Amino acid sequence: QVQLVESGGGLVQAGGSLRLSCAASGRTFSSYTMGWFRQAPGKEREFVAAIRWSGGSTYYADSVKGRFTISRDNAKNTVYLQMNSLKPEDTAVYYCAAGRGLVVATIPQGYDYWGQGTQVTVSS
């Protein structure tokens, strides 16, 4: 059984930083794409960033480019999302996801496994 467990969310002031972690277990993720999505109240789930376990290619939504960094630690089967210069509009529940597809997906349907989510709240 695949498990993704996010941690690191919380309340931060605008301009601050948070680092989210996603610990993966249950199988070998060496060929998977790992993604971060977020969902604000009343809005659809949206793509934030993705990384391949192998090769390390990274992808970002335009809204977070230059502020967020996705990275991975293969030895720990963990993916991180470093979030800097946070804005109130970054407030959302952040989800980690794993996808088996050959193409890096930027839509939720491209991912097969999901974590439970972690709340990020940015105050102005």
Coordinates of C-alpha atoms in Angstrom, one line a residue, residues 23-66:
A23 CA 7.4 11.1 3.1
A24 CA 6.7 8.3 0.7
S25 CA 6.5 4.6 1.6
G26 CA 5.1 1.4 0.3
R27 CA 7.0 0.9 -3.0
T28 CA 10.0 2.1 -4.9
F29 CA 9.4 5.6 -6.3
S30 CA 12.5 5.8 -8.5
S31 CA 10.4 6.1 -11.7
Y32 CA 7.7 8.3 -10.3
T33 CA 6.9 12.0 -10.7
M34 CA 6.2 13.7 -7.4
G35 CA 4.0 16.7 -7.3
W36 CA 2.7 19.4 -5.0
F37 CA -0.8 20.7 -5.5
R38 CA -2.9 23.2 -3.4
Q39 CA -6.5 23.9 -2.9
A40 CA -8.0 27.0 -1.4
P41 CA -11.6 27.1 -0.1
G42 CA -14.1 27.3 -3.0
K43 CA -11.4 26.8 -5.6
E44 CA -10.2 23.8 -7.7
R45 CA -7.0 22.0 -6.8
E46 CA -4.1 23.6 -8.7
F47 CA -0.6 22.5 -9.6
V48 CA 2.3 24.0 -7.7
A49 CA 5.4 22.1 -8.6
A50 CA 6.7 18.7 -9.6
I51 CA 9.9 16.7 -9.7
R52 CA 11.1 13.4 -11.2
W53 CA 12.7 11.0 -8.7
S54 CA 15.2 10.2 -11.4
G55 CA 17.0 13.0 -13.0
G56 CA 15.6 15.7 -10.8
S57 CA 13.9 17.8 -13.5
T58 CA 11.6 20.3 -11.9
Y59 CA 8.5 22.1 -13.0
Y60 CA 6.6 25.1 -11.4
A61 CA 3.4 27.0 -11.8
D62 CA 4.0 30.5 -12.9
S63 CA 2.5 31.8 -9.7
V64 CA 5.3 30.3 -7.5
K65 CA 8.3 30.4 -9.9
G66 CA 11.2 32.1 -8.2

